[in-house]
Amino acid sequence: MQITINVNGEDYTREIEPRHLLVRFLRDDLGLTGTHWGCDTSNCGACTVLLDGKPVKSCTVLAAMAAGHEVRTVESLEVDGNLDPVQQGFIEKHGLQCGFCTPGMLMTARALLNENPNPTEAEIREAISGQLCRCTGYLNIVRAIQWAAEHSTAKTVGS
């Protein structure tokens, strides 16, 4: 089947099988390898992208289901050499270690801040509760998102 998906502001049309997953479309068909595939069970959240501004695990979405919609990947966060505040927050507050979960965490954080620019610690923890990080205790990830909230200026990627 032929589909067209808007990814990071650009339309892509491809022939795919109906069972083709969005994560595979992004990584294999478009070469956007920032979206990680971690667990094969939709538990880890490393593959999280924004679909029409909402975080989804791209390993649970068929590419055909995203046809006609807007998808934002971690590659969309940096614009013209400027890091998104969530990216900068992860640097400033040491919110990553191995980095495998980071793309999903960043996209989840961006979706949260787009919806709620001043979240509480509890709201941040709730938002990232579907993301698994095996290296950290989440404390620095929470601090990184708090930093991003304090330093954001109407940044609304994927909203």
mmCIF file with all atom_site columns, C-alpha atoms in Angstrom:
data_model
loop_
_atom_site.group_PDB
_atom_site.id
_atom_site.type_symbol
_atom_site.label_atom_id
_atom_site.label_alt_id
_atom_site.label_comp_id
_atom_site.label_asym_id
_atom_site.label_entity_id
_atom_site.label_seq_id
_atom_site.pdbx_PDB_ins_code
_atom_site.Cartn_x
_atom_site.Cartn_y
_atom_site.Cartn_z
_atom_site.occupancy
_atom_site.B_iso_or_equiv
_atom_site.pdbx_formal_charge
_atom_site.auth_seq_id
_atom_site.auth_comp_id
_atom_site.auth_asym_id
_atom_site.auth_atom_id
_atom_site.pdbx_PDB_model_num
ATOM 1   C CA . MET A 1 1   ? 0.000  0.000  0.000  1.00 0.00 ? 1   MET A CA 1
ATOM 2   C CA . GLN A 1 2   ? 1.126  3.575  -0.587 1.00 0.00 ? 2   GLN A CA 1
ATOM 3   C CA . ILE A 1 3   ? 1.138  6.008  2.327  1.00 0.00 ? 3   ILE A CA 1
ATOM 4   C CA . THR A 1 4   ? 2.191  9.593  2.940  1.00 0.00 ? 4   THR A CA 1
ATOM 5   C CA . ILE A 1 5   ? 3.308  10.688 6.394  1.00 0.00 ? 5   ILE A CA 1
ATOM 6   C CA . ASN A 1 6   ? 4.498  14.128 7.433  1.00 0.00 ? 6   ASN A CA 1
ATOM 7   C CA . VAL A 1 7   ? 7.686  13.535 9.406  1.00 0.00 ? 7   VAL A CA 1
ATOM 8   C CA . ASN A 1 8   ? 9.466  16.480 10.998 1.00 0.00 ? 8   ASN A CA 1
ATOM 9   C CA . GLY A 1 9   ? 7.647  18.882 8.684  1.00 0.00 ? 9   GLY A CA 1
ATOM 10  C CA . GLU A 1 10  ? 8.265  17.039 5.419  1.00 0.00 ? 10  GLU A CA 1
ATOM 11  C CA . ASP A 1 11  ? 5.912  14.700 3.555  1.00 0.00 ? 11  ASP A CA 1
ATOM 12  C CA . TYR A 1 12  ? 7.218  11.233 2.721  1.00 0.00 ? 12  TYR A CA 1
ATOM 13  C CA . THR A 1 13  ? 5.399  8.849  0.399  1.00 0.00 ? 13  THR A CA 1
ATOM 14  C CA . ARG A 1 14  ? 6.387  5.200  0.379  1.00 0.00 ? 14  ARG A CA 1
ATOM 15  C CA . GLU A 1 15  ? 5.095  1.784  -0.639 1.00 0.00 ? 15  GLU A CA 1
ATOM 16  C CA . ILE A 1 16  ? 4.819  -0.380 2.471  1.00 0.00 ? 16  ILE A CA 1
ATOM 17  C CA . GLU A 1 17  ? 3.289  -3.610 3.653  1.00 0.00 ? 17  GLU A CA 1
ATOM 18  C CA . PRO A 1 18  ? 0.188  -3.086 5.835  1.00 0.00 ? 18  PRO A CA 1
ATOM 19  C CA . ARG A 1 19  ? 1.988  -4.688 8.823  1.00 0.00 ? 19  ARG A CA 1
ATOM 20  C CA . HIS A 1 20  ? 4.969  -2.273 8.633  1.00 0.00 ? 20  HIS A CA 1
ATOM 21  C CA . LEU A 1 21  ? 5.564  -0.596 12.001 1.00 0.00 ? 21  LEU A CA 1
ATOM 22  C CA . LEU A 1 22  ? 6.087  3.140  12.328 1.00 0.00 ? 22  LEU A CA 1
ATOM 23  C CA . VAL A 1 23  ? 9.429  2.595  14.114 1.00 0.00 ? 23  VAL A CA 1
ATOM 24  C CA . ARG A 1 24  ? 10.658 0.616  11.089 1.00 0.00 ? 24  ARG A CA 1
ATOM 25  C CA . PHE A 1 25  ? 9.307  3.223  8.675  1.00 0.00 ? 25  PHE A CA 1
ATOM 26  C CA . LEU A 1 26  ? 11.249 5.934  10.512 1.00 0.00 ? 26  LEU A CA 1
ATOM 27  C CA . ARG A 1 27  ? 14.473 3.993  10.976 1.00 0.00 ? 27  ARG A CA 1
ATOM 28  C CA . ASP A 1 28  ? 14.673 1.778  7.895  1.00 0.00 ? 28  ASP A CA 1
ATOM 29  C CA . ASP A 1 29  ? 12.750 3.690  5.250  1.00 0.00 ? 29  ASP A CA 1
ATOM 30  C CA . LEU A 1 30  ? 13.679 7.253  6.227  1.00 0.00 ? 30  LEU A CA 1
ATOM 31  C CA . GLY A 1 31  ? 17.016 6.659  7.968  1.00 0.00 ? 31  GLY A CA 1
ATOM 32  C CA . LEU A 1 32  ? 15.935 8.527  11.106 1.00 0.00 ? 32  LEU A CA 1
ATOM 33  C CA . THR A 1 33  ? 17.809 6.348  13.561 1.00 0.00 ? 33  THR A CA 1
ATOM 34  C CA . GLY A 1 34  ? 17.403 8.679  16.532 1.00 0.00 ? 34  GLY A CA 1
ATOM 35  C CA . THR A 1 35  ? 14.217 6.779  17.326 1.00 0.00 ? 35  THR A CA 1
ATOM 36  C CA . HIS A 1 36  ? 15.450 3.694  19.152 1.00 0.00 ? 36  HIS A CA 1
ATOM 37  C CA . TRP A 1 37  ? 13.848 0.271  19.179 1.00 0.00 ? 37  TRP A CA 1
ATOM 38  C CA . GLY A 1 38  ? 14.581 -1.302 22.510 1.00 0.00 ? 38  GLY A CA 1
ATOM 39  C CA . CYS A 1 39  ? 12.342 -4.042 23.780 1.00 0.00 ? 39  CYS A CA 1
ATOM 40  C CA . ASP A 1 40  ? 10.021 -5.512 21.133 1.00 0.00 ? 40  ASP A CA 1
ATOM 41  C CA . THR A 1 41  ? 7.235  -5.423 23.727 1.00 0.00 ? 41  THR A CA 1
ATOM 42  C CA . SER A 1 42  ? 6.260  -1.717 23.933 1.00 0.00 ? 42  SER A CA 1
ATOM 43  C CA . ASN A 1 43  ? 7.469  -1.539 27.527 1.00 0.00 ? 43  ASN A CA 1
ATOM 44  C CA . CYS A 1 44  ? 10.634 0.557  27.345 1.00 0.00 ? 44  CYS A CA 1
ATOM 45  C CA . GLY A 1 45  ? 9.502  3.734  25.534 1.00 0.00 ? 45  GLY A CA 1
ATOM 46  C CA . ALA A 1 46  ? 12.802 4.250  23.695 1.00 0.00 ? 46  ALA A CA 1
ATOM 47  C CA . CYS A 1 47  ? 10.855 4.442  20.426 1.00 0.00 ? 47  CYS A CA 1
ATOM 48  C CA . THR A 1 48  ? 8.554  7.272  21.570 1.00 0.00 ? 48  THR A CA 1
ATOM 49  C CA . VAL A 1 49  ? 7.741  9.891  18.952 1.00 0.00 ? 49  VAL A CA 1
ATOM 50  C CA . LEU A 1 50  ? 5.061  12.564 18.778 1.00 0.00 ? 50  LEU A CA 1
ATOM 51  C CA . LEU A 1 51  ? 2.030  11.722 16.633 1.00 0.00 ? 51  LEU A CA 1
ATOM 52  C CA . ASP A 1 52  ? -0.036 14.858 16.135 1.00 0.00 ? 52  ASP A CA 1
ATOM 53  C CA . GLY A 1 53  ? 1.711  16.254 19.217 1.00 0.00 ? 53  GLY A CA 1
ATOM 54  C CA . LYS A 1 54  ? 1.007  13.287 21.492 1.00 0.00 ? 54  LYS A CA 1
ATOM 55  C CA . PRO A 1 55  ? 3.687  10.818 22.605 1.00 0.00 ? 55  PRO A CA 1
ATOM 56  C CA . VAL A 1 56  ? 3.244  7.314  21.199 1.00 0.00 ? 56  VAL A CA 1
ATOM 57  C CA . LYS A 1 57  ? 5.439  4.252  21.219 1.00 0.00 ? 57  LYS A CA 1
ATOM 58  C CA . SER A 1 58  ? 6.228  3.870  17.534 1.00 0.00 ? 58  SER A CA 1
ATOM 59  C CA . CYS A 1 59  ? 6.683  0.118  17.910 1.00 0.00 ? 59  CYS A CA 1
ATOM 60  C CA . THR A 1 60  ? 2.949  -0.148 18.632 1.00 0.00 ? 60  THR A CA 1
ATOM 61  C CA . VAL A 1 61  ? 1.763  1.987  15.726 1.00 0.00 ? 61  VAL A CA 1
ATOM 62  C CA . LEU A 1 62  ? 1.465  0.703  12.190 1.00 0.00 ? 62  LEU A CA 1
ATOM 63  C CA . ALA A 1 63  ? 2.948  3.102  9.649  1.00 0.00 ? 63  ALA A CA 1
ATOM 64  C CA . ALA A 1 64  ? -0.387 3.000  7.809  1.00 0.00 ? 64  ALA A CA 1
ATOM 65  C CA . MET A 1 65  ? -2.091 4.346  10.954 1.00 0.00 ? 65  MET A CA 1
ATOM 66  C CA . ALA A 1 66  ? 0.189  7.399  10.827 1.00 0.00 ? 66  ALA A CA 1
ATOM 67  C CA . ALA A 1 67  ? -0.645 8.147  7.185  1.00 0.00 ? 67  ALA A CA 1
ATOM 68  C CA . GLY A 1 68  ? -2.025 11.659 6.865  1.00 0.00 ? 68  GLY A CA 1
ATOM 69  C CA . HIS A 1 69  ? -0.729 12.618 10.306 1.00 0.00 ? 69  HIS A CA 1
ATOM 70  C CA . GLU A 1 70  ? 2.246  14.568 11.620 1.00 0.00 ? 70  GLU A CA 1
ATOM 71  C CA . VAL A 1 71  ? 5.097  12.649 13.242 1.00 0.00 ? 71  VAL A CA 1
ATOM 72  C CA . ARG A 1 72  ? 7.926  14.341 15.104 1.00 0.00 ? 72  ARG A CA 1
ATOM 73  C CA . THR A 1 73  ? 11.100 12.471 15.986 1.00 0.00 ? 73  THR A CA 1
ATOM 74  C CA . VAL A 1 74  ? 14.011 13.406 18.213 1.00 0.00 ? 74  VAL A CA 1
ATOM 75  C CA . GLU A 1 75  ? 15.750 14.756 15.110 1.00 0.00 ? 75  GLU A CA 1
ATOM 76  C CA . SER A 1 76  ? 13.178 17.584 15.041 1.00 0.00 ? 76  SER A CA 1
ATOM 77  C CA . LEU A 1 77  ? 14.235 19.012 18.394 1.00 0.00 ? 77  LEU A CA 1
ATOM 78  C CA . GLU A 1 78  ? 17.466 20.704 17.287 1.00 0.00 ? 78  GLU A CA 1
ATOM 79  C CA . VAL A 1 79  ? 16.754 23.578 14.907 1.00 0.00 ? 79  VAL A CA 1
ATOM 80  C CA . ASP A 1 80  ? 19.485 25.491 13.051 1.00 0.00 ? 80  ASP A CA 1
ATOM 81  C CA . GLY A 1 81  ? 22.134 24.364 15.518 1.00 0.00 ? 81  GLY A CA 1
ATOM 82  C CA . ASN A 1 82  ? 20.061 25.346 18.549 1.00 0.00 ? 82  ASN A CA 1
ATOM 83  C CA . LEU A 1 83  ? 19.199 22.603 21.003 1.00 0.00 ? 83  LEU A CA 1
ATOM 84  C CA . ASP A 1 84  ? 15.698 22.333 22.377 1.00 0.00 ? 84  ASP A CA 1
ATOM 85  C CA . PRO A 1 85  ? 15.572 23.207 26.092 1.00 0.00 ? 85  PRO A CA 1
ATOM 86  C CA . VAL A 1 86  ? 14.881 19.556 26.917 1.00 0.00 ? 86  VAL A CA 1
ATOM 87  C CA . GLN A 1 87  ? 18.074 18.544 25.120 1.00 0.00 ? 87  GLN A CA 1
ATOM 88  C CA . GLN A 1 88  ? 20.029 21.272 26.889 1.00 0.00 ? 88  GLN A CA 1
ATOM 89  C CA . GLY A 1 89  ? 18.460 20.290 30.204 1.00 0.00 ? 89  GLY A CA 1
ATOM 90  C CA . PHE A 1 90  ? 19.690 16.714 29.807 1.00 0.00 ? 90  PHE A CA 1
ATOM 91  C CA . ILE A 1 91  ? 23.181 18.108 29.269 1.00 0.00 ? 91  ILE A CA 1
ATOM 92  C CA . GLU A 1 92  ? 23.019 20.620 32.114 1.00 0.00 ? 92  GLU A CA 1
ATOM 93  C CA . LYS A 1 93  ? 21.580 18.191 34.668 1.00 0.00 ? 93  LYS A CA 1
ATOM 94  C CA . HIS A 1 94  ? 23.285 15.000 33.484 1.00 0.00 ? 94  HIS A CA 1
ATOM 95  C CA . GLY A 1 95  ? 19.975 13.383 32.575 1.00 0.00 ? 95  GLY A CA 1
ATOM 96  C CA . LEU A 1 96  ? 21.482 10.575 30.550 1.00 0.00 ? 96  LEU A CA 1
ATOM 97  C CA . GLN A 1 97  ? 24.007 7.852  30.956 1.00 0.00 ? 97  GLN A CA 1
ATOM 98  C CA . CYS A 1 98  ? 24.069 5.241  28.201 1.00 0.00 ? 98  CYS A CA 1
ATOM 99  C CA . GLY A 1 99  ? 21.659 7.348  26.125 1.00 0.00 ? 99  GLY A CA 1
ATOM 100 C CA . PHE A 1 100 ? 19.496 4.521  24.839 1.00 0.00 ? 100 PHE A CA 1
ATOM 101 C CA . CYS A 1 101 ? 16.276 5.728  26.483 1.00 0.00 ? 101 CYS A CA 1
ATOM 102 C CA . THR A 1 102 ? 17.111 9.383  25.865 1.00 0.00 ? 102 THR A CA 1
ATOM 103 C CA . PRO A 1 103 ? 15.257 9.943  22.545 1.00 0.00 ? 103 PRO A CA 1
ATOM 104 C CA . GLY A 1 104 ? 12.013 8.640  24.042 1.00 0.00 ? 104 GLY A CA 1
ATOM 105 C CA . MET A 1 105 ? 12.559 10.619 27.241 1.00 0.00 ? 105 MET A CA 1
ATOM 106 C CA . LEU A 1 106 ? 13.235 13.801 25.263 1.00 0.00 ? 106 LEU A CA 1
ATOM 107 C CA . MET A 1 107 ? 10.114 13.419 23.149 1.00 0.00 ? 107 MET A CA 1
ATOM 108 C CA . THR A 1 108 ? 7.968  12.619 26.177 1.00 0.00 ? 108 THR A CA 1
ATOM 109 C CA . ALA A 1 109 ? 9.393  15.636 27.992 1.00 0.00 ? 109 ALA A CA 1
ATOM 110 C CA . ARG A 1 110 ? 8.761  17.885 24.998 1.00 0.00 ? 110 ARG A CA 1
ATOM 111 C CA . ALA A 1 111 ? 5.137  16.697 24.782 1.00 0.00 ? 111 ALA A CA 1
ATOM 112 C CA . LEU A 1 112 ? 4.687  17.347 28.507 1.00 0.00 ? 112 LEU A CA 1
ATOM 113 C CA . LEU A 1 113 ? 6.131  20.852 28.306 1.00 0.00 ? 113 LEU A CA 1
ATOM 114 C CA . ASN A 1 114 ? 4.067  21.653 25.219 1.00 0.00 ? 114 ASN A CA 1
ATOM 115 C CA . GLU A 1 115 ? 0.947  20.802 27.208 1.00 0.00 ? 115 GLU A CA 1
ATOM 116 C CA . ASN A 1 116 ? 2.063  21.950 30.648 1.00 0.00 ? 116 ASN A CA 1
ATOM 117 C CA . PRO A 1 117 ? 4.941  24.460 30.610 1.00 0.00 ? 117 PRO A CA 1
ATOM 118 C CA . ASN A 1 118 ? 5.347  24.403 34.389 1.00 0.00 ? 118 ASN A CA 1
ATOM 119 C CA . PRO A 1 119 ? 4.855  20.822 35.589 1.00 0.00 ? 119 PRO A CA 1
ATOM 120 C CA . THR A 1 120 ? 5.344  19.692 39.157 1.00 0.00 ? 120 THR A CA 1
ATOM 121 C CA . GLU A 1 121 ? 7.811  16.944 39.978 1.00 0.00 ? 121 GLU A CA 1
ATOM 122 C CA . ALA A 1 122 ? 4.876  14.538 40.354 1.00 0.00 ? 122 ALA A CA 1
ATOM 123 C CA . GLU A 1 123 ? 3.550  15.510 36.905 1.00 0.00 ? 123 GLU A CA 1
ATOM 124 C CA . ILE A 1 124 ? 6.981  14.965 35.371 1.00 0.00 ? 124 ILE A CA 1
ATOM 125 C CA . ARG A 1 125 ? 7.286  11.561 37.006 1.00 0.00 ? 125 ARG A CA 1
ATOM 126 C CA . GLU A 1 126 ? 3.803  10.631 35.791 1.00 0.00 ? 126 GLU A CA 1
ATOM 127 C CA . ALA A 1 127 ? 4.642  11.741 32.227 1.00 0.00 ? 127 ALA A CA 1
ATOM 128 C CA . ILE A 1 128 ? 7.819  9.650  32.058 1.00 0.00 ? 128 ILE A CA 1
ATOM 129 C CA . SER A 1 129 ? 6.334  6.661  33.855 1.00 0.00 ? 129 SER A CA 1
ATOM 130 C CA . GLY A 1 130 ? 6.042  4.796  30.540 1.00 0.00 ? 130 GLY A CA 1
ATOM 131 C CA . GLN A 1 131 ? 9.762  5.213  29.869 1.00 0.00 ? 131 GLN A CA 1
ATOM 132 C CA . LEU A 1 132 ? 12.300 2.774  31.254 1.00 0.00 ? 132 LEU A CA 1
ATOM 133 C CA . CYS A 1 133 ? 15.824 3.829  32.071 1.00 0.00 ? 133 CYS A CA 1
ATOM 134 C CA . ARG A 1 134 ? 18.066 1.069  33.319 1.00 0.00 ? 134 ARG A CA 1
ATOM 135 C CA . CYS A 1 135 ? 21.033 3.317  34.140 1.00 0.00 ? 135 CYS A CA 1
ATOM 136 C CA . THR A 1 136 ? 19.651 6.138  36.283 1.00 0.00 ? 136 THR A CA 1
ATOM 137 C CA . GLY A 1 137 ? 17.350 6.518  39.219 1.00 0.00 ? 137 GLY A CA 1
ATOM 138 C CA . TYR A 1 138 ? 15.381 9.091  37.196 1.00 0.00 ? 138 TYR A CA 1
ATOM 139 C CA . LEU A 1 139 ? 16.392 11.902 39.561 1.00 0.00 ? 139 LEU A CA 1
ATOM 140 C CA . ASN A 1 140 ? 18.600 13.668 37.003 1.00 0.00 ? 140 ASN A CA 1
ATOM 141 C CA . ILE A 1 141 ? 16.041 13.090 34.259 1.00 0.00 ? 141 ILE A CA 1
ATOM 142 C CA . VAL A 1 142 ? 13.416 14.825 36.399 1.00 0.00 ? 142 VAL A CA 1
ATOM 143 C CA . ARG A 1 143 ? 15.877 17.633 37.149 1.00 0.00 ? 143 ARG A CA 1
ATOM 144 C CA . ALA A 1 144 ? 16.645 17.967 33.428 1.00 0.00 ? 144 ALA A CA 1
ATOM 145 C CA . ILE A 1 145 ? 12.956 18.368 32.605 1.00 0.00 ? 145 ILE A CA 1
ATOM 146 C CA . GLN A 1 146 ? 12.561 20.902 35.417 1.00 0.00 ? 146 GLN A CA 1
ATOM 147 C CA . TRP A 1 147 ? 15.534 22.804 33.999 1.00 0.00 ? 147 TRP A CA 1
ATOM 148 C CA . ALA A 1 148 ? 13.928 22.733 30.548 1.00 0.00 ? 148 ALA A CA 1
ATOM 149 C CA . ALA A 1 149 ? 10.657 24.067 31.965 1.00 0.00 ? 149 ALA A CA 1
ATOM 150 C CA . GLU A 1 150 ? 12.520 26.954 33.577 1.00 0.00 ? 150 GLU A CA 1
ATOM 151 C CA . HIS A 1 151 ? 14.414 27.749 30.353 1.00 0.00 ? 151 HIS A CA 1
ATOM 152 C CA . SER A 1 152 ? 11.717 27.175 27.732 1.00 0.00 ? 152 SER A CA 1
ATOM 153 C CA . THR A 1 153 ? 10.390 30.029 25.657 1.00 0.00 ? 153 THR A CA 1
ATOM 154 C CA . ALA A 1 154 ? 7.226  29.012 23.828 1.00 0.00 ? 154 ALA A CA 1
ATOM 155 C CA . LYS A 1 155 ? 8.982  25.994 22.278 1.00 0.00 ? 155 LYS A CA 1
ATOM 156 C CA . THR A 1 156 ? 6.206  23.800 20.946 1.00 0.00 ? 156 THR A CA 1
ATOM 157 C CA . VAL A 1 157 ? 7.658  21.127 18.701 1.00 0.00 ? 157 VAL A CA 1
ATOM 158 C CA . GLY A 1 158 ? 4.937  18.880 17.363 1.00 0.00 ? 158 GLY A CA 1
ATOM 159 C CA . SER A 1 159 ? 2.058  20.730 18.911 1.00 0.00 ? 159 SER A CA 1
#
